[in-house]
Structures are given as structure tokens and as C-alpha cells.
Coordinates of N, CA, C and O in Angstrom, one line a residue:
X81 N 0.1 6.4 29.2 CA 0.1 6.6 27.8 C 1.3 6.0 27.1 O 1.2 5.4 26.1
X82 N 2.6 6.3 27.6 CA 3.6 5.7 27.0 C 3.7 4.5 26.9 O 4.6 4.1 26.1
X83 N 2.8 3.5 27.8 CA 3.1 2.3 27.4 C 2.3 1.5 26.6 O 2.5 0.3 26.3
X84 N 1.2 2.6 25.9 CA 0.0 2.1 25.1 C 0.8 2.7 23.9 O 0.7 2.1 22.8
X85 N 1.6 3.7 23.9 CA 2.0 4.0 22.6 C 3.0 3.0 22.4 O 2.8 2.4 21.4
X86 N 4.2 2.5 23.1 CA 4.8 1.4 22.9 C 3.9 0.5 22.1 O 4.0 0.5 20.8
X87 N 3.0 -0.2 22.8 CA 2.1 -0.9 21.6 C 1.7 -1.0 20.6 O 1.7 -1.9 19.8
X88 N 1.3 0.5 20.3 CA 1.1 0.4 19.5 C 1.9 0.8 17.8 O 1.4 0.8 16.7
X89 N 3.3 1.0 18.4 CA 4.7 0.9 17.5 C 4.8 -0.8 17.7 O 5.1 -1.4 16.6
X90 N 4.7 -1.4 18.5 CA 4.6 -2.9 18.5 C 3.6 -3.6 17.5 O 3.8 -4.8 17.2
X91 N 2.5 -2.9 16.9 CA 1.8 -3.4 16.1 C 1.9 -3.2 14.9 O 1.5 -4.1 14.1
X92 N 2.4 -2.1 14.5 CA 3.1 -1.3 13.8 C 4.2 -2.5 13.1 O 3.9 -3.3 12.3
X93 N 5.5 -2.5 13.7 CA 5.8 -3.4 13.2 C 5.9 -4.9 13.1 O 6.6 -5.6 12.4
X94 N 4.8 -5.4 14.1 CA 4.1 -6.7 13.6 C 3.6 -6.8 12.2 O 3.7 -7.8 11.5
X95 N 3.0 -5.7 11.6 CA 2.4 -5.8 10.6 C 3.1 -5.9 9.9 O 3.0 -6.8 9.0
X96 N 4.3 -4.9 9.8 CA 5.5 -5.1 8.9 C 5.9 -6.5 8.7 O 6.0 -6.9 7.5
X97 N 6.3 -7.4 9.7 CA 7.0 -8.7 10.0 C 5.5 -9.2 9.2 O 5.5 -9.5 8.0
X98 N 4.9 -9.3 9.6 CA 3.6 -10.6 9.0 C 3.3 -10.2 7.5 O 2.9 -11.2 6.9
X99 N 3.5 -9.0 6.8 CA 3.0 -8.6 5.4 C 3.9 -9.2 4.8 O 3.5 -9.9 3.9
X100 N 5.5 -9.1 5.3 CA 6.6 -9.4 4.4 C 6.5 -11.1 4.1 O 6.8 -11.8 3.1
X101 N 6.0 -11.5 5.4 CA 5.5 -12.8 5.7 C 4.5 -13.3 4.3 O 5.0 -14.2 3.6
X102 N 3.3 -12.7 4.0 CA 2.7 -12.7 3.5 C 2.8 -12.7 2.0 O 2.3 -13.5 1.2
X103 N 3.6 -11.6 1.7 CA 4.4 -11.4 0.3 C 4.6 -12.9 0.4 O 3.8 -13.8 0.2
X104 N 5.7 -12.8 0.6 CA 6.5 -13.9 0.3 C 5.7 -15.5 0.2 O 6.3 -16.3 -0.4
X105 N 4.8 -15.8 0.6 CA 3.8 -17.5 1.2 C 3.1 -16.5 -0.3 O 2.8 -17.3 -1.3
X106 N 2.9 -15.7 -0.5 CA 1.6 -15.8 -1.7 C 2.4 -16.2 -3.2 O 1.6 -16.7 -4.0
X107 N 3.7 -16.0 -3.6 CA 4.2 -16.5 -4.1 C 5.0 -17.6 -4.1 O 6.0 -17.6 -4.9
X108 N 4.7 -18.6 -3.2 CA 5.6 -19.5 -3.3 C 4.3 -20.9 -2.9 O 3.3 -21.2 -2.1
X109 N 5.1 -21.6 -3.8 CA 4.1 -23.1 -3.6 C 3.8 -23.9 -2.7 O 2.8 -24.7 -2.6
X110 N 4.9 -23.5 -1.4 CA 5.1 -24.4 -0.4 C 4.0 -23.7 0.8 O 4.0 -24.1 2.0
X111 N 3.0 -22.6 0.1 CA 2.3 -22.1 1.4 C 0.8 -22.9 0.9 O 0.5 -23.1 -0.2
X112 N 0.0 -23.3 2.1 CA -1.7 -23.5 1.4 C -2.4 -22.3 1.7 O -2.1 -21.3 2.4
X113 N -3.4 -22.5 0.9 CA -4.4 -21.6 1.2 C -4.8 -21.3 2.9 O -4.7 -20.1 3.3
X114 N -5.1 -22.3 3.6 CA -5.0 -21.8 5.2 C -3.8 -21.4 6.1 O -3.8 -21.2 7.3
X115 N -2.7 -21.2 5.3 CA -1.9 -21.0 6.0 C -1.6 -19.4 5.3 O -0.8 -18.8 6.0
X116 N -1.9 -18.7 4.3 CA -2.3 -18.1 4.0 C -3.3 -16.9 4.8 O -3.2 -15.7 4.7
X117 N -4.2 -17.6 5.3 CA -5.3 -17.2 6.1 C -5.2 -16.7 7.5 O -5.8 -15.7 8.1
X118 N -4.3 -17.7 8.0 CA -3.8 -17.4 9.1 C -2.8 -16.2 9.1 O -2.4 -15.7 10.1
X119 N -2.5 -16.0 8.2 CA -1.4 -14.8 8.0 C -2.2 -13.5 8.3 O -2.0 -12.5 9.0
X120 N -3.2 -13.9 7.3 CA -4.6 -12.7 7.3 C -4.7 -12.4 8.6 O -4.3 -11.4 9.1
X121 N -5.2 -13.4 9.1 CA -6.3 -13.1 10.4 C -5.3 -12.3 11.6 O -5.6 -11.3 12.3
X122 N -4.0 -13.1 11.4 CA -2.7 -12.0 12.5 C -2.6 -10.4 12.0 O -2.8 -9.4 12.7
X123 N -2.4 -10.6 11.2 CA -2.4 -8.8 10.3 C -3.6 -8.3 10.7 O -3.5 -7.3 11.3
X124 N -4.6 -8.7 10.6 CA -6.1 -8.3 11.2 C -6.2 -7.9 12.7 O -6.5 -6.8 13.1
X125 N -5.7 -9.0 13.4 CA -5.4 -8.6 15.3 C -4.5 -7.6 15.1 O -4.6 -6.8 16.0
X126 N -3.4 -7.3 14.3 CA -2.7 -6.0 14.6 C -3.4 -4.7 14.7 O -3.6 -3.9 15.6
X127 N -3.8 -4.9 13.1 CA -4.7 -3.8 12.7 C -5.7 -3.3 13.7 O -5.7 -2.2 14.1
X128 N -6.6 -4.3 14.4 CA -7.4 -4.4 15.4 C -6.6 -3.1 16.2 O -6.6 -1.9 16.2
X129 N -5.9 -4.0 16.9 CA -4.6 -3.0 17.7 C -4.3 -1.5 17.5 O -4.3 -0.5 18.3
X130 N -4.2 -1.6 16.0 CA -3.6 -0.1 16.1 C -5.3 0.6 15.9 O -5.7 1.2 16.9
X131 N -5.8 0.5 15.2 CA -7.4 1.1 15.3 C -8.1 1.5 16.6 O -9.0 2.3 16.8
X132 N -7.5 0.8 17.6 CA -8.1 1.4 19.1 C -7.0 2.2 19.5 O -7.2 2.9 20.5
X133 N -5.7 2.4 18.8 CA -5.3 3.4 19.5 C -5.6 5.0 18.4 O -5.5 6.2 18.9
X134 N -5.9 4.8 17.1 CA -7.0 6.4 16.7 C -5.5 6.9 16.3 O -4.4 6.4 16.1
X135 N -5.8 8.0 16.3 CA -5.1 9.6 15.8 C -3.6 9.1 16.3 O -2.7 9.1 15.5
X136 N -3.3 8.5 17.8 CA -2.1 8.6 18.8 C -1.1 7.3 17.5 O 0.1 6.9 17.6
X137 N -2.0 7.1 16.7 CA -0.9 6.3 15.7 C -0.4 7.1 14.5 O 0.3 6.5 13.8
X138 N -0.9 8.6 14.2 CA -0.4 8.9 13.2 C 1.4 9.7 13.4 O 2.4 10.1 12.6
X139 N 1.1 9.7 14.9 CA 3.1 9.9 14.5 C 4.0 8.8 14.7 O 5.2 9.1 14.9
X140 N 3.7 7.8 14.7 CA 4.1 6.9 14.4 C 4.2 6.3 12.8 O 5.2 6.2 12.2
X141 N 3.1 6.1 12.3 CA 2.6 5.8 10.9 C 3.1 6.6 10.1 O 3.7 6.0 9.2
X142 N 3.0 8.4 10.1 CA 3.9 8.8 9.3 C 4.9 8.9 8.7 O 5.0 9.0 7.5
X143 N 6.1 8.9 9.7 CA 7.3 8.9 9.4 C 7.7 7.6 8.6 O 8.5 7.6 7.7
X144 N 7.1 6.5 9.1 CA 7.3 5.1 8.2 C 7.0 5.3 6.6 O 7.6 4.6 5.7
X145 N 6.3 6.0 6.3 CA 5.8 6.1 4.8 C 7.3 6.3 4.1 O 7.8 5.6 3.2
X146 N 8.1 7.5 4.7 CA 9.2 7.6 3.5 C 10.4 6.3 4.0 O 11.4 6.4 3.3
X147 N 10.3 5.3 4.9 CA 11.3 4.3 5.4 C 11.8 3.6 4.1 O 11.0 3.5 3.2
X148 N 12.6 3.4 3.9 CA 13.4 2.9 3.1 C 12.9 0.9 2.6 O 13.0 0.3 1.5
X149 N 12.4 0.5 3.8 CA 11.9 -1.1 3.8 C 10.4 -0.8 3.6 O 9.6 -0.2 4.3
X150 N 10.2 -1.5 2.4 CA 9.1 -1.2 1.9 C 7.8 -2.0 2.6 O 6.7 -2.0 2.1
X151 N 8.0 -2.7 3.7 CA 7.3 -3.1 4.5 C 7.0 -2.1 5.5 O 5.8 -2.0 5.7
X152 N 7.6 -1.4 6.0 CA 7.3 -0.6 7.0 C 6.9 0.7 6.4 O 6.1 1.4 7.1
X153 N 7.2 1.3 5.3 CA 6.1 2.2 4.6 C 4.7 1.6 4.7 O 3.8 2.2 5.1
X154 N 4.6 0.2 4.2 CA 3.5 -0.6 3.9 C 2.7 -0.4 5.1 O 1.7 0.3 5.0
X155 N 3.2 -0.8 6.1 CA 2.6 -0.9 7.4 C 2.0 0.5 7.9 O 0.8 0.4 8.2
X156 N 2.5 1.9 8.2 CA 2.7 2.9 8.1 C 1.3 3.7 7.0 O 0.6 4.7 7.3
X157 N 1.2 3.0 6.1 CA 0.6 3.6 4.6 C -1.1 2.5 5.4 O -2.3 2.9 5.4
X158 N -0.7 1.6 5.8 CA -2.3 0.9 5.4 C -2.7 1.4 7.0 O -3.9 1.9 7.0
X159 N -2.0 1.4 8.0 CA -2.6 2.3 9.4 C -3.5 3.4 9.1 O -4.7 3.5 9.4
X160 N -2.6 4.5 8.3 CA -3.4 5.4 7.9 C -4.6 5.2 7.3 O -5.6 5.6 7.8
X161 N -4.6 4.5 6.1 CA -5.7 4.5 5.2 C -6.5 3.5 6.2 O -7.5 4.1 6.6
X162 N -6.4 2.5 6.6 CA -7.6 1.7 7.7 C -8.2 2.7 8.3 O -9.4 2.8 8.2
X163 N -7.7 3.5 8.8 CA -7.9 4.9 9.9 C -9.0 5.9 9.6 O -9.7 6.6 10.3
X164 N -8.9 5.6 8.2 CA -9.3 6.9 7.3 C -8.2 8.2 7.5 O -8.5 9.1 8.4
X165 N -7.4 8.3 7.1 CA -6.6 9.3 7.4 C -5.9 9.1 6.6 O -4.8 8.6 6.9
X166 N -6.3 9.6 5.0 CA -6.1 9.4 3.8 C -4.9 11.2 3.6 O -4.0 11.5 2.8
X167 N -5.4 11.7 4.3 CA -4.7 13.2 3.8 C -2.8 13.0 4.1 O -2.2 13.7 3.4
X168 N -2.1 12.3 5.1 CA -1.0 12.4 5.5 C -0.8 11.6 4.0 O 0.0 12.1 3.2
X169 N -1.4 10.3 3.7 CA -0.3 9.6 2.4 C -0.6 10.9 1.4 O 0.3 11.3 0.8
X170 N -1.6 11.3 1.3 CA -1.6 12.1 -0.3 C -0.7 13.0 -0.4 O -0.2 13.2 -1.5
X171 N -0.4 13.7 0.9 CA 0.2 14.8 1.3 C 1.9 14.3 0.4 O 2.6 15.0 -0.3
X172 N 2.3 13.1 0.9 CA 3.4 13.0 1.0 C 4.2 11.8 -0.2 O 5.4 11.5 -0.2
X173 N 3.0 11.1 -1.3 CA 3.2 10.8 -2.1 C 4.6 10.9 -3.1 O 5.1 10.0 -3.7
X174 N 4.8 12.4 -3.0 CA 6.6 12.8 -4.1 C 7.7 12.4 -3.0 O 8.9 12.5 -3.3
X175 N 7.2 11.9 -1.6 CA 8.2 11.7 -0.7 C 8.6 10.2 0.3 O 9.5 10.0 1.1
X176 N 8.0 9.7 0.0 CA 7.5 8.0 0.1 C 8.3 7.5 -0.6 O 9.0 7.8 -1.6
X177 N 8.0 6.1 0.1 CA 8.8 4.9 -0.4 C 7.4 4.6 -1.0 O 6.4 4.6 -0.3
X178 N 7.2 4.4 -2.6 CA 6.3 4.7 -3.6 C 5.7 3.1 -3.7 O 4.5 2.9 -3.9
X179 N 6.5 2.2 -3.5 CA 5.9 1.1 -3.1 C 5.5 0.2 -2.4 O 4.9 -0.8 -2.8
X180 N 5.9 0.5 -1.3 CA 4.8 0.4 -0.2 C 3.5 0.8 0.2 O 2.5 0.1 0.5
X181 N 3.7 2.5 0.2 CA 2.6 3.2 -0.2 C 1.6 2.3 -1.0 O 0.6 1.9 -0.3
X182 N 1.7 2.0 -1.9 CA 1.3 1.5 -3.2 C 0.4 0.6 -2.8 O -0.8 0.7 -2.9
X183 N 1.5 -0.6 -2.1 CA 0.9 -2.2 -1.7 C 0.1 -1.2 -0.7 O -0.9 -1.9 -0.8
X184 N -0.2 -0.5 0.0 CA -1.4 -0.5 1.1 C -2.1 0.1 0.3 O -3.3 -0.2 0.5
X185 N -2.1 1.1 -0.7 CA -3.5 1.6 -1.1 C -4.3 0.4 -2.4 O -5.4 0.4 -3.0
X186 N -3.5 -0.2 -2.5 CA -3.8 -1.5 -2.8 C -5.0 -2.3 -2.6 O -6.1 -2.7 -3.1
X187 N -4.1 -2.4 -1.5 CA -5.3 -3.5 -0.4 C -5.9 -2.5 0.4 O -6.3 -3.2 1.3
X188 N -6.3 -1.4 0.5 CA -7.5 -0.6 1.4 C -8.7 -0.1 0.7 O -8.7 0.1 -0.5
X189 N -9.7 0.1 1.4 CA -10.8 0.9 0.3 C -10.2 1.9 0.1 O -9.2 2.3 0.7
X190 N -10.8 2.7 -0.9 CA -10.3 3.9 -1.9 C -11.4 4.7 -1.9 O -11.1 5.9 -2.1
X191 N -13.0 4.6 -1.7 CA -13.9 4.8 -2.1 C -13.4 6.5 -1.4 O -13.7 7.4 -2.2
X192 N -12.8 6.9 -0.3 CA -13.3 8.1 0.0 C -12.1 9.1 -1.0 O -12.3 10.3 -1.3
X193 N -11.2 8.5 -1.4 CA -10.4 8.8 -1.8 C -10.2 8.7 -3.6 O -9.2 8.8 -4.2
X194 N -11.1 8.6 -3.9 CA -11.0 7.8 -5.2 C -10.9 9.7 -6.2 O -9.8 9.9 -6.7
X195 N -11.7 10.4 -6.2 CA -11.6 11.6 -6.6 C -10.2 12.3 -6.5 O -9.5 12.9 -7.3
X196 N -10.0 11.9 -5.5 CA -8.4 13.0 -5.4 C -7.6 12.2 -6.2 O -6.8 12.9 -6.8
X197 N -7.4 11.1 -6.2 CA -6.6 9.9 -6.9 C -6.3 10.0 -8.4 O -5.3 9.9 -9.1
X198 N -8.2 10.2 -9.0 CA -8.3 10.6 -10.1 C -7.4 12.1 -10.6 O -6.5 12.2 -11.5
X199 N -8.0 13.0 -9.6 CA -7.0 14.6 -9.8 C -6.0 14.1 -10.2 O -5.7 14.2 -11.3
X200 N -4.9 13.0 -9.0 CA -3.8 13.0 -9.1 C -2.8 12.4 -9.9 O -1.6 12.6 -10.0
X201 N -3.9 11.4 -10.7 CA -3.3 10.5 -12.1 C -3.0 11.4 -12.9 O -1.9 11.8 -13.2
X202 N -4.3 12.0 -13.2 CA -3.7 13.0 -14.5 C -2.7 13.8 -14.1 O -1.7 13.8 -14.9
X203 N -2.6 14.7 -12.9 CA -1.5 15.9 -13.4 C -0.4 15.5 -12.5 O 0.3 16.5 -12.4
X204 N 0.0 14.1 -11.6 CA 1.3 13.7 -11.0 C 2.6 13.7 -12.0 O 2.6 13.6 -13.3
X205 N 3.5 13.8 -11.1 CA 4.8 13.3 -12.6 C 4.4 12.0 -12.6 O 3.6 11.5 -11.9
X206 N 5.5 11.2 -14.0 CA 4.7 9.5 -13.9 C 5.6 8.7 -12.6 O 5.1 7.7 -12.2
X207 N 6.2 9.0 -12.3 CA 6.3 8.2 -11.2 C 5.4 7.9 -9.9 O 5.3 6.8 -9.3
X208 N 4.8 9.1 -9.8 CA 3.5 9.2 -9.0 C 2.2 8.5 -9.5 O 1.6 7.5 -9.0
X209 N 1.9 9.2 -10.5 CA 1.0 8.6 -11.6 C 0.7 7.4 -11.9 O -0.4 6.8 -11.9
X210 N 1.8 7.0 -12.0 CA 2.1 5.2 -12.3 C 1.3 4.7 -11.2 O 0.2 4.1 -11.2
X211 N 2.1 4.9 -10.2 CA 1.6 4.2 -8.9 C -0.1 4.1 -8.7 O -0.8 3.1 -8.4
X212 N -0.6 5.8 -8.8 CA -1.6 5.5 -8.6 C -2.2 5.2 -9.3 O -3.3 5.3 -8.8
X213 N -2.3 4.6 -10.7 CA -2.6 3.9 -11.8 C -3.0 2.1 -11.3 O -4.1 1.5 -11.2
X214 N -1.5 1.9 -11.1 CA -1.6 0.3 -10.2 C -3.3 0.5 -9.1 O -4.4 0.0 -9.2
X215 N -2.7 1.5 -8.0 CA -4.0 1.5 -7.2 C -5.5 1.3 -8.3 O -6.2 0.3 -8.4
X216 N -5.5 2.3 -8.8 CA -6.8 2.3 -9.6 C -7.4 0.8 -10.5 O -8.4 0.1 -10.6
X217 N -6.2 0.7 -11.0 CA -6.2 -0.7 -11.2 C -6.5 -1.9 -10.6 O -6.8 -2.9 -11.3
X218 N -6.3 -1.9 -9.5 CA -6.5 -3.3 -8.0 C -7.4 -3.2 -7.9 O -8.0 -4.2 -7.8
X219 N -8.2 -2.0 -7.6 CA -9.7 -1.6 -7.5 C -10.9 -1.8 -8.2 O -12.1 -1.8 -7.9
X220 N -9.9 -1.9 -9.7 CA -10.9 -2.2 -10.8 C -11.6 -1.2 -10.8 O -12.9 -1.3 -10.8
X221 N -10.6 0.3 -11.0 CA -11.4 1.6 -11.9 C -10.4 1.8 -12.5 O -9.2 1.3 -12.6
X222 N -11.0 2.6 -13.2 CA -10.6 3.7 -14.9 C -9.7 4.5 -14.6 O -9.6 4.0 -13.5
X223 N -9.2 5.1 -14.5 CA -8.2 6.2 -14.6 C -9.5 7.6 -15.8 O -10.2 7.4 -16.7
X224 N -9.1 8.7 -15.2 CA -10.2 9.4 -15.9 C -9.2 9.4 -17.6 O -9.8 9.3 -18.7
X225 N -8.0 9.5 -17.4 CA -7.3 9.5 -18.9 C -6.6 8.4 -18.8 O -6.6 7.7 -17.8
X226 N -5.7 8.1 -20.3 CA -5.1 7.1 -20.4 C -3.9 7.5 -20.3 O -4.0 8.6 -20.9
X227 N -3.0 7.4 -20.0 CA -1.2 7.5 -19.5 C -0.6 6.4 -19.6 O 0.5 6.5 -19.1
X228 N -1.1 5.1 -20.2 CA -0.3 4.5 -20.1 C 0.8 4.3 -21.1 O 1.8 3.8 -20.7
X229 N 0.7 4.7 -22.5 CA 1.4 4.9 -23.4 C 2.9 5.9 -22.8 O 4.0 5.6 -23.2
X230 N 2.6 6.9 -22.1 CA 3.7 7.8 -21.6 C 4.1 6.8 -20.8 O 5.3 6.8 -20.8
X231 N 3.7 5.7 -19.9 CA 4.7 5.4 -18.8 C 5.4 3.9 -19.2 O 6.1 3.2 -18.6
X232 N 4.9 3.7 -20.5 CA 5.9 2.7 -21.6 C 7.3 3.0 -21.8 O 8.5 2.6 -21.7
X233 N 6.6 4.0 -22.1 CA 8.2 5.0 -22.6 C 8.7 5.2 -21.6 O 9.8 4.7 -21.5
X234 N 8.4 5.8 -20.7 CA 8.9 6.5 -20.2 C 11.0 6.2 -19.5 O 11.4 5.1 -19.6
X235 N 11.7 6.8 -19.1 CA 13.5 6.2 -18.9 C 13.4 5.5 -17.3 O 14.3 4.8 -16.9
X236 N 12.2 5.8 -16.5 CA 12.3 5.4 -15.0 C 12.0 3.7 -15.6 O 11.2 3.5 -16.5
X237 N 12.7 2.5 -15.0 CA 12.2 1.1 -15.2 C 10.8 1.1 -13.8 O 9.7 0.7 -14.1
X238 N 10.9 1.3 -13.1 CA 9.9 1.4 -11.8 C 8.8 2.1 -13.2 O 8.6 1.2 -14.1
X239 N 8.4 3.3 -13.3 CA 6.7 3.7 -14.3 C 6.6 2.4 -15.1 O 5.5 1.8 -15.1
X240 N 7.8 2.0 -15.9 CA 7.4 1.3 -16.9 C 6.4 -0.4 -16.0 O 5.3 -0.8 -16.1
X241 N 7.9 -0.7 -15.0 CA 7.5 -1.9 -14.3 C 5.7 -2.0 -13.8 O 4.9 -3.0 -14.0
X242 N 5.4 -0.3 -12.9 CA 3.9 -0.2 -12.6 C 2.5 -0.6 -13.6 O 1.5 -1.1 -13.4
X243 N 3.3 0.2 -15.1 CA 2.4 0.2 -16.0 C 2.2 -1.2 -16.4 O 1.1 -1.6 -16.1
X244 N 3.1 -2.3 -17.3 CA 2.8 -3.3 -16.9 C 1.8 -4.1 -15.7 O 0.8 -4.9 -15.9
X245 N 2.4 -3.7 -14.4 CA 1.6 -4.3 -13.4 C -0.2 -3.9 -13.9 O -1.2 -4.5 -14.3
X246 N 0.0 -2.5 -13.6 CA -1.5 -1.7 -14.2 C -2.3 -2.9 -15.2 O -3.2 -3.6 -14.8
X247 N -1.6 -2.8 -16.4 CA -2.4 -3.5 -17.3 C -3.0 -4.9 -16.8 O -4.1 -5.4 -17.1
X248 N -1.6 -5.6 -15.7 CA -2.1 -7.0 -15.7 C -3.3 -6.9 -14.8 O -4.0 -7.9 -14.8
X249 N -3.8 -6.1 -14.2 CA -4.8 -6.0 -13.0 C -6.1 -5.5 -13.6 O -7.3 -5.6 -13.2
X250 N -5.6 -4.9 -14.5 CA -7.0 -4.2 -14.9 C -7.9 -5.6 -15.5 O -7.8 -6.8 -15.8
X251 N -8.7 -4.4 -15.5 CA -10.5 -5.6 -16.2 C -9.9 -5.2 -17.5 O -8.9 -6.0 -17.5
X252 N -9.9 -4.8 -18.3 CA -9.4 -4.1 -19.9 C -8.2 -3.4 -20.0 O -7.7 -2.6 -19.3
X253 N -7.6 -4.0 -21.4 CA -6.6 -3.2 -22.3 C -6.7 -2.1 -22.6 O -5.8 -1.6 -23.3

């Protein structure tokens, strides 16, 4: 068993190394679209990886969420949510590296999670809020209220920065 769990901390932070990978080629001109792809398909054989190893990845995956390198929250945040094991990120939301978190609920389905998400827009502080605002936004849903006027204002530059993001993603103003 210990040397499957090695692994699968090895996959763990492959994903880390190939997302940051990824960040970075999606902004920048010098990447193509297939090379691009290829980036995908590696992050995919990770994922692969950690999905056969189930549950024996959530002590691993957890503790990454509050990591300081917002890749390895990232990595950490999307194991989970691939997993379905949506309750450890919700749980720990006020305690996370908020954007990473973020970028994986981003990029994962939401559908099982989308109710609690809504709960948690409205009554999170906006730093929370914000975030999952962005999420809801990437997904191309509503938010049950509008908040975004509070996280304009708001003195954190991160809510305001989200909110921005929010708007640019959404389908409507």
C-alpha cells in the first residue's frame, strides 16, 4: 500500500507541475492549440491515476487545499471534486487557498453541488462569496441574488478582482 500511496502523491503533484504548465501556454502566444492539448491529455493520465486510487487520496488532497502555491491547492481541490468528494472543499472554504480552490471548481462539474454553492453565495463573507460567484459564473449559472455591487465596493482588492472576473464570464450583466 505504501507504494501505491507514493503514487499517488506523485500524481498529485504532476498535476500541480502540468496545471501551472498550462496556466501559463493558455496565456501566452508562443503555445498552439495542440500543444495545448497535450497538456490536457497529461493532466487527464494523472487524474486517471489518482481516481483508481478512490478515498486513499483524500489525505493527501486535503491538506493541499489550504497550501500556500495555488497550484497544489488546485491540484488537491480538483482530486476531490473529480472524486466527487465535494464535502472536504465546502467544509474548508474560510480556510483555503481561495484560489486555487476556485480554478478547480472552475474546471469540474458542479451539478451535484450547485445547491449548496447557491446557499453559500448568499450568506458567505464576500471573500468566499466572490469566489463562488466566479465558480457560478464559469458554469454559466445565476447566482440566486446579486452581490455583486457589495464586492465592487468592497476594501479586499481579491472580491473586487473576482467580481470583475465574475462579470467577464458570465452570459449577462
Amino acid at each position: 500500500m505504501a507504494i501505491i500511496l507514493d503514487i499517488l502523491v506523485e500524481h498529485l503533484e504532476e498535476i500541480e507541475f502540468l496545471w501551472s504548465q498550462r496556466t501559463e501556454a493558455i496565456r501566452s502566444p508562443e503555445y498552439f492549440g495542440f500543444e495545448i492539448r497535450e497538456l490536457d491529455a497529461r493532466i487527464d493520465a494523472h487524474l486517471q491515476g489518482l481516481l483508481v486510487g478512490g478515498e486513499h487520496c483524500v489525505e493527501f488532497a486535503v491538506p493541499l487545499l489550504a497550501d500556500e502555491d495555488r497550484f497544489m491547492a488546485f491540484a488537491g481541490a480538483w482530486c476531490l471534486a473529480r472524486l466527487g468528494l465535494h464535502q472536504p472543499l465546502l467544509d474548508q472554504l474560510d480556510e483555503c487557498n481561495l484560489d486555487g480552490v476556485t480554478e478547480a471548481l472552475c474546471h469540474c462539474p458542479i451539478d451535484a453541488i450547485e445547491g449548496k454553492l447557491n446557499e453559500l453565495y448568499s450568506t458567505a463573507p464576500p471573500s468566499v462569496a466572490s469566489a463562488i460567484g466566479l465558480v457560478l459564473a464559469s458554469h454559466r449559472r445565476s447566482p440566486p441574488v446579486n452581490r455583486l455591487s457589495e464586492f465592487f465596493e468592497h476594501d479586499d482588492p481579491q472580491v473586487r478582482c473576482r467580481a470583475w472576473e465574475t462579470v467577464s464570464r458570465s452570459c449577462r450583466i
